[in-house]
C-alpha cells in the first residue's frame, strides 16, 4: 500500500539538471518523498486519461533517445524517464491510486 495516495519514500539522490520548460523531476527525486502527481504535473482529482496523456507527453520529451533535444545527458534523461515511468505505473493502477 502506498502512503499518502501517490507519494512514496524515495532514496536520497543527487539533483539532476532539468532542461528549461520540463518539470523538476530531479528536484522531486532528491527529496525524501516523491509525489507522483507532482512528478507528472497533474491534479490528484484528475481522470485516468489525463494521467495517460501527460505521461505520454513527458515520455516523449524525456526519452533518452531524445536527450539531445531537451539538453540532457543520456544518463540524466534515463533517470528522469525511469521516474516518469514509475509514476505512471503507480497512478495508472486504480487500486494504487485509491
C-alpha positions as YAML, in Angstrom:
chain: A
units: angstrom
residues:
- id: 1
  name: UNK
  ca: [0.00, 0.00, 0.00]
- id: 2
  name: UNK
  ca: [1.37, 3.41, -0.92]
- id: 3
  name: UNK
  ca: [1.46, 6.10, 1.71]
- id: 4
  name: UNK
  ca: [-0.30, 9.37, 1.04]
- id: 5
  name: UNK
  ca: [-2.02, 8.46, -2.24]
- id: 6
  name: UNK
  ca: [0.70, 8.59, -4.84]
- id: 7
  name: UNK
  ca: [3.56, 9.78, -2.63]
- id: 8
  name: UNK
  ca: [6.24, 7.29, -1.69]
- id: 9
  name: UNK
  ca: [9.54, 7.39, 0.09]
- id: 10
  name: UNK
  ca: [12.47, 7.56, -2.29]
- id: 11
  name: UNK
  ca: [16.17, 7.05, -1.72]
- id: 12
  name: UNK
  ca: [18.27, 10.19, -1.44]
- id: 13
  name: UNK
  ca: [19.71, 11.05, -4.85]
- id: 14
  name: UNK
  ca: [21.83, 13.81, -6.27]
- id: 15
  name: UNK
  ca: [19.85, 16.56, -8.03]
- id: 16
  name: UNK
  ca: [19.90, 16.48, -11.83]
- id: 17
  name: UNK
  ca: [19.85, 19.36, -14.24]
- id: 18
  name: UNK
  ca: [16.50, 19.84, -15.96]
- id: 19
  name: UNK
  ca: [16.10, 21.40, -19.34]
- id: 20
  name: UNK
  ca: [14.09, 24.64, -19.40]
- id: 21
  name: UNK
  ca: [10.35, 24.05, -19.60]
- id: 22
  name: UNK
  ca: [10.48, 20.47, -18.30]
- id: 23
  name: UNK
  ca: [9.13, 19.51, -14.87]
- id: 24
  name: UNK
  ca: [11.53, 19.29, -11.98]
- id: 25
  name: UNK
  ca: [11.80, 15.52, -11.87]
- id: 26
  name: UNK
  ca: [15.25, 15.65, -10.36]
- id: 27
  name: UNK
  ca: [14.21, 18.02, -7.60]
- id: 28
  name: UNK
  ca: [11.33, 15.77, -6.63]
- id: 29
  name: UNK
  ca: [13.61, 12.72, -6.68]
- id: 30
  name: UNK
  ca: [16.17, 14.39, -4.40]
- id: 31
  name: UNK
  ca: [13.60, 14.91, -1.64]
- id: 32
  name: UNK
  ca: [12.57, 12.31, 0.91]
- id: 33
  name: UNK
  ca: [9.17, 11.74, -0.71]
- id: 34
  name: UNK
  ca: [8.23, 11.73, -4.35]
- id: 35
  name: UNK
  ca: [4.69, 12.78, -5.17]
- id: 36
  name: UNK
  ca: [3.82, 11.10, -8.43]
- id: 37
  name: UNK
  ca: [1.07, 13.61, -9.13]
- id: 38
  name: UNK
  ca: [3.57, 16.47, -8.91]
- id: 39
  name: UNK
  ca: [6.12, 14.50, -10.91]
- id: 40
  name: UNK
  ca: [3.66, 14.15, -13.80]
- id: 41
  name: UNK
  ca: [2.22, 17.62, -13.24]
- id: 42
  name: UNK
  ca: [-1.40, 16.51, -12.78]
- id: 43
  name: UNK
  ca: [-4.03, 17.18, -10.14]
- id: 44
  name: UNK
  ca: [-4.91, 14.47, -7.60]
- id: 45
  name: UNK
  ca: [-8.51, 14.52, -8.81]
- id: 46
  name: UNK
  ca: [-7.69, 14.16, -12.49]
- id: 47
  name: UNK
  ca: [-9.04, 11.41, -14.72]
- id: 48
  name: UNK
  ca: [-7.01, 8.38, -15.85]
- id: 49
  name: UNK
  ca: [-7.00, 9.78, -19.39]
- id: 50
  name: UNK
  ca: [-5.31, 12.98, -18.13]
- id: 51
  name: UNK
  ca: [-2.59, 10.95, -16.44]
- id: 52
  name: UNK
  ca: [-2.01, 8.91, -19.58]
- id: 53
  name: UNK
  ca: [-1.89, 12.00, -21.78]
- id: 54
  name: UNK
  ca: [0.57, 13.80, -19.53]
- id: 55
  name: UNK
  ca: [2.74, 10.68, -19.22]
- id: 56
  name: UNK
  ca: [2.96, 10.28, -22.98]
- id: 57
  name: UNK
  ca: [3.89, 13.93, -23.45]
- id: 58
  name: UNK
  ca: [6.61, 13.78, -20.79]
- id: 59
  name: UNK
  ca: [7.87, 10.41, -22.01]
- id: 60
  name: UNK
  ca: [8.43, 11.87, -25.47]
- id: 61
  name: UNK
  ca: [10.25, 14.88, -24.04]
- id: 62
  name: UNK
  ca: [12.43, 12.92, -21.63]
- id: 63
  name: UNK
  ca: [13.13, 9.79, -23.64]
- id: 64
  name: UNK
  ca: [16.87, 9.01, -23.58]
- id: 65
  name: UNK
  ca: [16.95, 8.83, -27.38]
- id: 66
  name: UNK
  ca: [15.79, 12.45, -27.49]
- id: 67
  name: UNK
  ca: [18.03, 13.71, -24.70]
- id: 68
  name: UNK
  ca: [20.00, 15.95, -27.03]
- id: 69
  name: UNK
  ca: [16.83, 17.85, -27.98]
- id: 70
  name: UNK
  ca: [15.95, 18.57, -24.35]
- id: 71
  name: UNK
  ca: [19.52, 19.47, -23.38]
- id: 72
  name: UNK
  ca: [20.05, 16.49, -21.07]
- id: 73
  name: UNK
  ca: [22.78, 13.90, -20.97]
- id: 74
  name: UNK
  ca: [21.80, 10.30, -21.71]
- id: 75
  name: UNK
  ca: [22.23, 9.38, -18.03]
- id: 76
  name: UNK
  ca: [20.09, 12.28, -16.78]
- id: 77
  name: UNK
  ca: [17.40, 11.57, -19.35]
- id: 78
  name: UNK
  ca: [17.38, 7.87, -18.42]
- id: 79
  name: UNK
  ca: [16.91, 8.63, -14.72]
- id: 80
  name: UNK
  ca: [14.12, 11.11, -15.41]
- id: 81
  name: UNK
  ca: [12.46, 8.76, -17.88]
- id: 82
  name: UNK
  ca: [12.51, 5.96, -15.30]
- id: 83
  name: UNK
  ca: [10.95, 8.25, -12.70]
- id: 84
  name: UNK
  ca: [8.16, 9.18, -15.11]
- id: 85
  name: UNK
  ca: [7.57, 5.50, -15.91]
- id: 86
  name: UNK
  ca: [7.36, 4.60, -12.22]
- id: 87
  name: UNK
  ca: [4.92, 7.42, -11.53]
- id: 88
  name: UNK
  ca: [2.70, 6.36, -14.42]
- id: 89
  name: UNK
  ca: [2.76, 2.69, -13.42]
- id: 90
  name: UNK
  ca: [1.53, 3.58, -9.92]
- id: 91
  name: UNK
  ca: [-1.04, 6.20, -10.92]
- id: 92
  name: UNK
  ca: [-2.47, 4.18, -13.80]
- id: 93
  name: UNK
  ca: [-3.41, 1.38, -11.38]
- id: 94
  name: UNK
  ca: [-6.80, 2.22, -9.79]
- id: 95
  name: UNK
  ca: [-6.00, 0.23, -6.63]
- id: 96
  name: UNK
  ca: [-2.70, 2.06, -6.11]
- id: 97
  name: UNK
  ca: [-4.41, 5.42, -6.61]
- id: 98
  name: UNK
  ca: [-7.21, 4.74, -4.12]
...
